[in-house]
Short mmCIF file of C-alpha atoms in Angstrom, two decimals:
data_model
loop_
_atom_site.label_atom_id
_atom_site.label_comp_id
_atom_site.label_asym_id
_atom_site.label_seq_id
_atom_site.Cartn_x
_atom_site.Cartn_y
_atom_site.Cartn_z
CA MET A 350 -38.15 22.49 14.79
CA GLU A 351 -35.84 19.96 13.21
CA PRO A 352 -35.87 16.31 14.32
CA PRO A 353 -32.89 14.85 16.21
CA LYS A 354 -30.02 13.72 14.03
CA GLY A 355 -30.73 10.37 12.47
CA GLU A 356 -34.50 10.70 12.67
CA ARG A 357 -36.49 11.62 9.60
CA PRO A 358 -38.78 14.67 9.84
CA THR A 359 -42.09 14.24 11.61
CA ALA A 360 -45.39 15.42 10.23
CA ALA A 361 -45.12 18.45 12.49
CA ALA A 362 -41.73 19.30 11.06
CA ARG A 363 -43.10 18.95 7.56
CA LEU A 364 -45.96 21.28 8.47
CA SER A 365 -43.56 23.86 9.77
CA ARG A 366 -41.74 23.79 6.43
CA ARG A 367 -45.05 24.31 4.65
CA GLY A 368 -45.68 27.25 6.92
CA LEU A 369 -42.33 28.71 6.02
CA PHE A 370 -43.04 28.33 2.34
CA GLY A 371 -46.40 29.99 2.80
CA ILE A 372 -44.80 33.02 4.41
CA ALA A 373 -42.23 33.22 1.64
CA GLY A 374 -45.02 33.39 -0.89
CA LEU A 375 -45.28 31.63 -4.18
CA GLY A 376 -43.19 34.17 -6.10
CA GLY A 377 -40.21 33.78 -3.78
CA ALA A 378 -40.58 30.07 -3.22
CA ALA A 379 -37.41 29.00 -4.99
CA ALA A 380 -35.21 31.41 -3.07
CA GLY A 381 -36.98 30.56 0.16
CA LEU A 382 -36.45 26.85 -0.29
CA ALA A 383 -32.76 27.27 -0.98
CA ALA A 384 -32.26 29.58 1.97
CA GLY A 385 -34.12 27.24 4.29
CA PHE A 386 -32.12 24.22 3.18
CA LEU A 387 -28.78 25.94 3.43
CA GLY A 388 -29.74 27.38 6.79
CA HIS A 389 -30.47 23.92 8.09
CA ASP A 390 -27.09 22.70 6.85
CA ALA A 391 -25.31 25.45 8.71
CA VAL A 392 -27.07 24.48 11.93
CA ALA A 393 -26.39 20.80 11.38
CA ALA A 394 -22.72 21.38 10.65
CA SER A 395 -22.23 23.16 13.94
CA ALA A 396 -24.13 20.60 15.99
CA ALA A 397 -22.40 18.35 18.50
CA PRO A 398 -21.07 14.97 17.24
CA PRO A 399 -23.66 12.19 17.44
CA ALA A 400 -23.56 9.74 20.33
CA ALA A 401 -21.75 6.43 19.89
CA ASP A 402 -25.02 4.53 19.49
CA SER A 403 -26.46 7.11 17.10
CA PRO A 404 -27.61 5.94 13.67
CA VAL A 405 -25.71 8.90 12.21
CA VAL A 406 -22.13 8.70 10.94
CA PRO A 407 -20.73 12.23 10.45
CA PHE A 408 -20.30 13.13 6.79
CA HIS A 409 -17.65 15.83 7.27
CA GLY A 410 -14.09 15.16 8.35
CA ASP A 411 -10.45 14.92 7.29
CA HIS A 412 -11.22 11.61 5.56
CA GLN A 413 -14.40 10.53 3.83
CA ALA A 414 -16.64 8.33 5.93
CA GLY A 415 -17.02 4.74 4.76
CA ILE A 416 -13.33 3.85 4.76
CA THR A 417 -12.35 3.28 8.39
CA THR A 418 -15.95 3.55 9.59
CA PRO A 419 -17.00 0.27 11.26
CA ALA A 420 -18.20 -1.74 8.29
CA GLN A 421 -21.99 -1.75 8.03
CA ASP A 422 -24.04 -4.78 7.03
CA ARG A 423 -25.16 -3.67 3.54
CA LEU A 424 -23.71 -2.13 0.41
CA HIS A 425 -25.00 -0.44 -2.72
CA MET A 426 -22.17 0.76 -4.92
CA ALA A 427 -22.72 2.50 -8.25
CA ALA A 428 -20.39 3.80 -10.93
CA PHE A 429 -21.46 6.59 -13.26
CA ASP A 430 -20.42 7.81 -16.68
CA VAL A 431 -20.39 11.59 -16.88
CA THR A 432 -22.44 12.60 -19.91
CA THR A 433 -22.18 16.36 -19.68
CA THR A 434 -19.13 17.96 -21.26
CA ARG A 435 -19.42 21.19 -19.31
CA ARG A 436 -17.07 21.76 -16.36
CA GLU A 437 -19.53 24.02 -14.55
CA GLU A 438 -22.24 21.35 -14.73
CA LEU A 439 -19.88 18.74 -13.29
CA ILE A 440 -18.97 21.06 -10.43
CA GLN A 441 -22.64 21.84 -9.77
CA LEU A 442 -23.40 18.11 -9.72
CA LEU A 443 -20.70 17.53 -7.10
CA LYS A 444 -22.12 20.39 -5.04
CA ASP A 445 -25.65 19.00 -5.34
CA TRP A 446 -24.45 15.51 -4.39
CA THR A 447 -22.64 16.98 -1.38
CA ARG A 448 -25.75 18.74 -0.11
CA ALA A 449 -27.79 15.59 -0.65
CA ALA A 450 -25.18 13.42 1.08
CA GLU A 451 -25.16 15.75 4.08
CA ALA A 452 -28.92 15.32 4.39
CA LEU A 453 -29.17 11.59 3.67
CA THR A 454 -26.42 10.62 6.10
CA GLU A 455 -28.31 12.49 8.82
CA GLY A 456 -31.52 10.67 8.02
CA ARG A 457 -33.09 13.61 6.25
CA PRO A 458 -34.66 13.42 2.80
CA ALA A 459 -32.93 14.80 -0.27
CA GLY A 460 -33.85 18.29 -1.40
CA ALA A 461 -35.52 21.15 0.37
CA THR A 462 -39.01 19.71 0.08
CA GLY A 463 -38.24 16.02 0.41
CA ALA A 464 -40.74 13.38 -0.61
CA VAL A 465 -44.05 14.96 0.34
CA ASP A 466 -43.69 18.71 0.87
CA GLY A 467 -43.12 19.88 -2.66
CA PRO A 468 -45.50 21.25 -5.26
CA TYR A 469 -48.34 18.81 -5.91
CA GLY A 470 -47.90 19.08 -9.66
CA ALA A 471 -44.17 18.32 -9.70
CA PRO A 472 -42.12 15.20 -9.00
CA PRO A 473 -40.93 15.05 -5.36
CA GLU A 474 -37.30 15.91 -4.64
CA ASP A 475 -36.89 12.69 -2.65
CA THR A 476 -38.14 9.30 -3.79
CA GLY A 477 -39.62 8.53 -0.37
CA GLU A 478 -38.79 4.89 0.31
CA ALA A 479 -36.69 5.84 3.35
CA LEU A 480 -39.40 7.89 5.04
CA ASP A 481 -39.91 6.62 8.62
CA LEU A 482 -36.46 4.95 8.61
CA ASN A 483 -33.52 6.31 10.57
CA ALA A 484 -30.13 7.10 9.06
CA GLY A 485 -29.02 3.47 9.44
CA LYS A 486 -25.35 4.51 9.85
CA LEU A 487 -25.34 5.47 6.19
CA THR A 488 -22.01 6.52 4.74
CA LEU A 489 -21.45 7.83 1.21
CA THR A 490 -17.94 7.64 -0.18
CA PHE A 491 -17.12 9.24 -3.55
CA GLY A 492 -14.31 8.47 -5.98
CA PHE A 493 -13.05 9.67 -9.37
CA GLY A 494 -12.15 7.27 -12.17
CA ALA A 495 -9.57 7.86 -14.88
CA GLY A 496 -12.37 8.66 -17.33
CA LEU A 497 -13.17 11.83 -15.42
CA PHE A 498 -9.78 13.24 -16.33
CA GLU A 499 -9.42 12.14 -19.93
CA LYS A 500 -11.32 10.34 -22.63
CA ASP A 501 -10.11 9.10 -26.00
CA GLY A 502 -6.75 10.69 -25.33
CA ALA A 503 -8.15 14.16 -24.62
CA ALA A 504 -8.41 15.94 -21.28
CA ARG A 505 -11.88 16.60 -19.91
CA PHE A 506 -13.34 19.38 -17.78
CA GLY A 507 -10.14 21.42 -17.81
CA LEU A 508 -8.30 18.71 -15.85
CA ASP A 509 -5.35 18.43 -18.19
CA GLY A 510 -2.36 17.13 -16.21
CA ARG A 511 -4.44 16.55 -13.05
CA ARG A 512 -4.87 12.77 -13.35
CA PRO A 513 -2.83 11.28 -10.49
CA GLU A 514 0.00 9.04 -11.61
CA ALA A 515 -1.26 6.27 -9.34
CA LEU A 516 -4.69 6.31 -11.01
CA ILE A 517 -3.53 3.77 -13.56
CA ASP A 518 -5.36 1.54 -15.97
CA LEU A 519 -5.24 -1.79 -14.14
CA PRO A 520 -3.45 -4.48 -16.14
CA HIS A 521 -5.12 -7.63 -17.34
CA PHE A 522 -4.61 -10.30 -14.71
CA PRO A 523 -4.51 -14.00 -15.61
CA GLY A 524 -8.00 -15.46 -15.40
CA ASP A 525 -9.78 -12.13 -15.72
CA ASP A 526 -13.11 -12.39 -17.51
CA LEU A 527 -14.19 -8.80 -17.15
CA ASP A 528 -17.55 -7.60 -18.37
CA PRO A 529 -17.22 -4.01 -19.67
CA ALA A 530 -20.74 -3.35 -18.42
CA ARG A 531 -19.54 -4.17 -14.88
CA SER A 532 -16.23 -2.30 -15.06
CA GLY A 533 -14.84 1.22 -15.07
CA GLY A 534 -16.77 4.42 -14.56
CA ASP A 535 -15.96 8.13 -14.29
CA LEU A 536 -17.43 8.49 -10.79
CA VAL A 537 -18.20 5.96 -8.09
CA VAL A 538 -20.36 6.15 -4.97
CA GLN A 539 -20.12 3.59 -2.21
CA ALA A 540 -23.22 3.60 -0.01
CA CYS A 541 -22.97 1.48 3.14
CA ALA A 542 -25.68 1.20 5.78
CA ASP A 543 -27.14 -1.20 8.28
CA ASP A 544 -30.45 -1.02 6.40
CA PRO A 545 -30.40 -2.07 2.72
CA GLN A 546 -33.31 0.22 1.88
CA VAL A 547 -31.38 3.22 3.20
CA ALA A 548 -28.37 2.38 1.01
CA VAL A 549 -30.51 1.82 -2.09
CA HIS A 550 -32.45 5.01 -1.42
CA ALA A 551 -29.22 7.00 -1.28
CA ILE A 552 -27.89 5.75 -4.61
CA ARG A 553 -31.28 6.12 -6.28
CA ASN A 554 -31.59 9.74 -5.21
CA LEU A 555 -28.03 10.63 -6.23
CA ALA A 556 -28.73 9.10 -9.64
CA ARG A 557 -31.96 11.08 -9.86
CA ILE A 558 -30.17 14.31 -8.98
CA GLY A 559 -27.59 13.58 -11.67
CA PHE A 560 -30.14 13.05 -14.44
CA GLY A 561 -28.88 14.71 -17.63
CA LYS A 562 -25.31 14.93 -16.34
CA VAL A 563 -24.46 11.33 -15.45
CA ARG A 564 -25.86 7.88 -16.08
CA VAL A 565 -25.40 4.70 -14.09
CA ARG A 566 -22.77 2.46 -15.69
CA TRP A 567 -23.05 -0.40 -13.19
CA SER A 568 -24.22 -0.98 -9.67
CA GLN A 569 -23.78 -3.75 -7.15
CA LEU A 570 -25.70 -4.74 -4.05
CA GLY A 571 -23.86 -6.49 -1.23
CA PHE A 572 -24.68 -8.07 2.10
CA GLY A 573 -22.82 -9.68 4.98
CA ARG A 574 -19.63 -7.61 5.17
CA THR A 575 -16.57 -9.74 4.52
CA SER A 576 -14.12 -7.73 6.58
CA SER A 577 -13.93 -5.98 9.91
CA THR A 578 -12.58 -2.45 10.12
CA THR A 579 -12.42 -2.24 13.92
CA ARG A 580 -11.33 -4.71 16.58
CA ALA A 581 -14.76 -4.41 18.17
CA GLN A 582 -16.23 -6.33 15.22
CA GLN A 583 -16.18 -10.10 14.85
CA THR A 584 -14.48 -11.45 11.75
CA PRO A 585 -17.28 -12.29 9.27
CA ARG A 586 -17.46 -15.21 6.84
CA ASN A 587 -17.53 -15.26 3.07
CA LEU A 588 -19.71 -17.52 0.89
CA PHE A 589 -17.08 -20.28 1.07
CA GLY A 590 -17.89 -20.42 4.77
CA PHE A 591 -14.47 -19.24 5.98
CA LYS A 592 -13.64 -16.25 8.13
CA ASP A 593 -12.48 -13.46 5.83
CA GLY A 594 -10.21 -10.52 6.55
CA THR A 595 -8.65 -11.73 9.79
CA ASN A 596 -5.53 -9.65 9.18
CA ASN A 597 -7.39 -6.65 7.78
CA LEU A 598 -6.17 -3.22 8.82
CA LYS A 599 -8.33 -1.66 11.50
CA VAL A 600 -9.22 1.89 12.47
CA GLU A 601 -7.08 1.44 15.58
CA ASP A 602 -3.94 0.98 13.42
CA ASP A 603 -3.19 4.69 12.96
CA GLN A 604 0.41 4.35 11.80
CA LEU A 605 -0.37 1.46 9.46
CA LEU A 606 -3.26 3.42 7.94
CA ASP A 607 -0.90 6.30 7.23
CA GLN A 608 1.55 3.88 5.65
CA HIS A 609 -0.81 1.70 3.64
CA VAL A 610 -4.19 3.42 3.14
CA TRP A 611 -4.05 7.22 2.97
CA ALA A 612 -2.81 8.61 -0.32
CA THR A 613 0.16 10.92 -0.43
CA ALA A 614 0.23 13.99 -2.66
CA GLY A 615 3.48 13.38 -4.49
CA ARG A 616 2.92 16.35 -6.83
CA PRO A 617 1.50 19.79 -5.99
CA GLU A 618 -1.29 19.04 -8.48
CA ASP A 619 -2.39 16.12 -6.30
CA ALA A 620 -2.89 18.14 -3.12
CA TRP A 621 -6.64 17.50 -3.39
CA LEU A 622 -5.90 13.85 -2.56
CA ALA A 623 -4.61 14.70 0.95
CA GLY A 624 -6.59 12.56 3.36
CA GLY A 625 -7.86 10.47 0.48
CA SER A 626 -7.09 7.01 -0.80
CA TYR A 627 -7.50 4.73 -3.81
CA LEU A 628 -10.47 2.40 -4.04
CA VAL A 629 -10.07 -0.93 -5.84
CA ALA A 630 -13.33 -2.72 -6.67
CA ARG A 631 -13.41 -6.23 -8.08
CA ARG A 632 -16.49 -8.36 -8.65
CA ILE A 633 -15.26 -11.89 -7.93
CA ARG A 634 -17.58 -14.71 -8.80
CA MET A 635 -17.16 -17.84 -6.70
CA HIS A 636 -17.69 -21.28 -8.23
CA ILE A 637 -20.02 -22.21 -5.41
CA GLU A 638 -21.15 -25.59 -6.76
CA THR A 639 -17.58 -26.83 -7.29
CA TRP A 640 -16.56 -25.65 -3.83
CA ASP A 641 -19.51 -27.40 -2.21
CA ARG A 642 -18.26 -30.73 -3.61
CA THR A 643 -14.75 -30.19 -2.23
CA SER A 644 -13.69 -32.02 0.95
CA LEU A 645 -13.20 -30.10 4.16
CA GLY A 646 -9.53 -31.06 4.22
CA GLU A 647 -8.95 -29.69 0.72
CA GLN A 648 -10.93 -26.54 1.50
CA GLU A 649 -8.76 -25.83 4.55
CA GLY A 650 -5.60 -26.53 2.58
CA LEU A 651 -6.65 -24.09 -0.13
CA ILE A 652 -7.32 -21.35 2.41
CA GLY A 653 -4.51 -22.19 4.87
CA ARG A 654 -6.80 -21.86 7.89
CA THR A 655 -9.29 -24.03 9.75
CA LYS A 656 -12.89 -23.54 8.74
CA GLY A 657 -14.21 -23.52 12.30
CA THR A 658 -12.03 -21.06 14.20
CA GLY A 659 -10.06 -19.48 11.39
CA ALA A 660 -6.75 -20.46 13.03
CA PRO A 661 -3.69 -20.96 10.79
CA LEU A 662 -3.06 -24.62 9.94
CA SER A 663 0.28 -24.23 11.74
CA GLY A 664 -1.67 -23.99 15.00
CA GLY A 665 -3.00 -21.51 17.53
CA GLU A 666 -6.07 -19.32 17.40
CA GLU A 667 -7.53 -17.06 14.72
CA PHE A 668 -5.15 -14.18 15.32
CA THR A 669 -2.04 -16.31 15.92
CA GLU A 670 0.73 -15.45 13.48
CA PRO A 671 1.11 -18.27 10.94
CA ASP A 672 4.29 -20.36 11.06
CA PHE A 673 4.98 -20.95 7.39
CA ALA A 674 8.09 -23.02 8.16
CA ARG A 675 6.30 -25.54 10.36
CA GLN A 676 6.14 -28.97 8.75
CA GLY A 677 3.79 -31.90 9.12
CA LYS A 678 3.86 -35.48 7.92
CA GLY A 679 6.42 -36.22 5.26
CA GLY A 680 8.11 -32.87 5.80
CA LYS A 681 5.37 -31.00 3.98
CA PRO A 682 4.51 -27.51 5.23
CA LEU A 683 1.35 -27.45 7.34
CA ILE A 684 0.31 -24.33 5.45
CA PRO A 685 0.51 -25.35 1.77
CA LEU A 686 2.78 -23.37 -0.51
CA ASP A 687 -0.12 -22.44 -2.80
CA SER A 688 -2.61 -21.61 -0.04
CA HIS A 689 -4.52 -18.35 -0.22
CA MET A 690 -3.29 -17.13 3.16
CA ARG A 691 0.37 -17.73 2.34
CA MET A 692 0.06 -16.01 -1.05
CA ALA A 693 -1.72 -12.97 0.44
CA HIS A 694 0.45 -12.61 3.54
CA PRO A 695 2.42 -9.34 3.79
CA SER A 696 5.64 -11.32 4.16
CA ARG A 697 5.12 -12.52 0.58
CA ASN A 698 4.19 -9.08 -0.76
CA SER A 699 6.95 -6.68 0.29
CA GLY A 700 5.13 -5.99 3.56
CA VAL A 701 2.22 -4.16 1.94
CA ARG A 702 -1.20 -4.14 3.63
CA MET A 703 -4.63 -2.94 2.58
CA LEU A 704 -7.91 -2.01 4.22
CA ARG A 705 -10.62 -4.25 2.85
CA ARG A 706 -14.34 -3.68 3.24
CA GLY A 707 -15.96 -6.00 0.72
CA TYR A 708 -19.35 -7.72 0.75
CA ASN A 709 -20.93 -10.98 -0.30
CA TYR A 710 -23.29 -10.79 -3.24
CA THR A 711 -25.82 -12.96 -5.07
CA ASP A 712 -27.27 -11.89 -8.40
CA GLY A 713 -29.58 -14.79 -9.14
CA SER A 714 -28.43 -17.63 -11.38
CA ASP A 715 -26.49 -17.83 -14.62
CA GLY A 716 -29.22 -19.67 -16.52
CA VAL A 717 -27.37 -22.98 -16.55
CA GLY A 718 -28.08 -24.01 -12.99
CA HIS A 719 -25.34 -22.14 -11.16
CA LEU A 720 -25.60 -19.37 -8.61
CA ASP A 721 -24.13 -16.07 -9.71
CA ALA A 722 -22.64 -15.34 -6.31
CA GLY A 723 -19.37 -14.34 -4.76
CA LEU A 724 -17.40 -11.54 -3.21
CA PHE A 725 -17.57 -7.89 -4.17
CA PHE A 726 -14.01 -7.03 -3.20
CA ILE A 727 -13.35 -3.47 -2.09
CA ALA A 728 -9.98 -2.30 -0.82
CA PHE A 729 -8.55 1.11 0.05
CA VAL A 730 -4.82 1.52 -0.54
CA THR A 731 -2.25 4.29 -0.61
CA ASP A 732 -1.07 3.41 -4.11
CA PRO A 733 -2.47 0.59 -6.27
CA ARG A 734 0.83 0.25 -8.13
CA SER A 735 2.55 -1.01 -4.98
CA HIS A 736 -0.36 -2.18 -2.82
CA TYR A 737 -2.61 -4.04 -5.22
CA VAL A 738 -1.20 -4.87 -8.67
CA PRO A 739 1.83 -6.97 -7.58
CA MET A 740 -0.21 -8.97 -5.06
CA GLN A 741 -3.09 -9.61 -7.44
CA MET A 742 -0.74 -10.60 -10.24
CA ALA A 743 1.02 -13.12 -7.99
CA MET A 744 -2.24 -14.56 -6.68
CA ALA A 745 -3.78 -14.79 -10.13
CA LYS A 746 -0.85 -16.98 -11.14
CA GLY A 747 -0.09 -19.02 -8.03
CA ASP A 748 -3.07 -19.09 -5.66
CA THR A 749 -4.88 -22.36 -6.42
CA LEU A 750 -8.05 -21.00 -4.83
CA ALA A 751 -8.03 -18.05 -7.23
CA VAL A 752 -7.14 -20.14 -10.24
CA GLU A 753 -9.71 -22.91 -9.77
CA TYR A 754 -12.58 -21.44 -7.74
CA LEU A 755 -12.73 -17.71 -8.52
CA LYS A 756 -13.33 -15.57 -11.58
CA HIS A 757 -13.05 -11.79 -11.71
CA THR A 758 -15.96 -10.40 -13.73
CA GLY A 759 -15.88 -6.69 -12.90
CA SER A 760 -13.21 -4.14 -12.04
CA GLY A 761 -12.70 -0.50 -11.16
CA LEU A 762 -10.08 1.81 -9.74
CA PHE A 763 -10.92 5.24 -8.34
CA ALA A 764 -9.09 8.09 -6.64
CA VAL A 765 -10.93 9.00 -3.44
CA PRO A 766 -10.58 12.66 -2.42
CA GLY A 767 -10.06 13.63 1.19
CA GLY A 768 -12.97 14.44 3.46
CA VAL A 769 -15.41 17.27 2.84
CA LYS A 770 -15.30 20.32 5.10
CA PRO A 771 -18.52 22.13 6.07
CA GLY A 772 -19.37 24.48 3.22
CA GLY A 773 -17.17 22.60 0.77
CA PHE A 774 -18.03 19.96 -1.77
CA ILE A 775 -16.72 16.60 -2.88
CA GLY A 776 -13.24 16.91 -4.41
CA ASP A 777 -13.41 20.71 -4.45
CA GLY A 778 -9.61 20.98 -4.33
CA LEU A 779 -9.39 19.37 -7.76
CA PHE A 780 -11.30 22.24 -9.36
CA ARG A 781 -9.45 25.19 -7.82
#
C-alpha cells in the first residue's frame, strides 16, 4: 500500500516493496524494480488532485510548476553543463529526471528502492536526507540554455536550427561584474519548497542521477521569497528592508500572463515551447554596509516608496498607482526621476511586465569584512528581447539604486519548455 500523496513511505510500505522484490527473485530484480516503479507512476498520475492544504504541488500540467505556483519560502537552483555528447544519453537523462521529479514532488524518494530498500552492497538510489519529511510543496522547473543547442559554433545533439531566436546571449549591461563560474549553463533546475532540506535533497539527487552525463556548473541557495505570485500572499521584503515585487504579475492575471509570461511558438520548430516561458536569473549582490549607513529619507527616495507600508511617495497605500507627475517642495517630483520604482514601471518600459519569483541570499563574507548577500533575481518572461533586455539596460544606466548599491555577479537565460504530460518527459517535443 502506498502512502498518501506528500507523505514519504512508512516502514510497512518499505517492507511491502521488499516482499515484492523477494517474489520477483534475484534474477529478475532489475525488471521487477522498473515495473513496480512505473506501475506506481501510472497510479499516481491518475489519482485525484491534492487538496488545497496538501504539501504536494502537481508536477504534470500545461505549464511547469514553479512559475505561477504560490512562491515557496526556499530555493535551490542549479545549472548544469552537459558532458555527454550522445543524444540518446541526453534524452535518457531527461527521462530519468522526469521520473525522479514525479516522485520527489509527491514526497517519495528517488528511484525504485529509495534510500534504504536497495541492495546492501550498492549505493542507495536516494540520498536519504528527506526521509520522514513531507513533500514541502516542492516544485521542480527545468530550462534549457543556449549551450544545449550549440557549442563553439557547432550544433549539439542533433538540434541544428532548433535554438529559439529569443534564447539570445544576453548583452553586457553597464556595471556587470559577472563571474563565469556563476553564469550560464546548458540545463537549469529551479527547486522551490517550504523546507530547505527538501529543495536541497531534490537538486542533490538530480545531480547524482546525472553523474557521467552532466556536472554542476553553479548552484544558489535562497530564502525569504522576494515576490508574491498570488494575491493571497503578503508582499515580502528584500535585504534592503523594503517590500519587493508589489506590482508583480500574479496567477490571477490570466490575460497578462498570456501577454507577458508564456512563450509563443513563432516558428514551427519552436512548438515544444508552447506553455513554456523564458527564465532570467541574475545574482545581484547588494552593498549592504553602504546601504545601512544611508538615511531613511535617501533610501525611500532611491526606491520611490515608503519603507514602512510600501506606498508610493506620491501618496496612498501599497497598491495605489504612483502619480509620477505629483510635485512637492520646490516643484520637484515626489517620486524622484532616478528612483527604482519609476525606472522599472511599465509606463517607462513600453508597458512590458514580468513574473518575478526571486529570493534573498547570503553566501558568507567576502573576506574583507563585507557580507556577500543580496537578491537572486528570477523572472519569467515571454521574450527576453522585449521583456528584459531594454528594461535592464535602462536601469543599469539610470537607476541610482542599481548604479551605486547593486552589482550583478551571475547571469543566465534559459528556455523553459511547457508542462510535462503523464508518460512524457521534460522537453520531449524538442527531440521529436
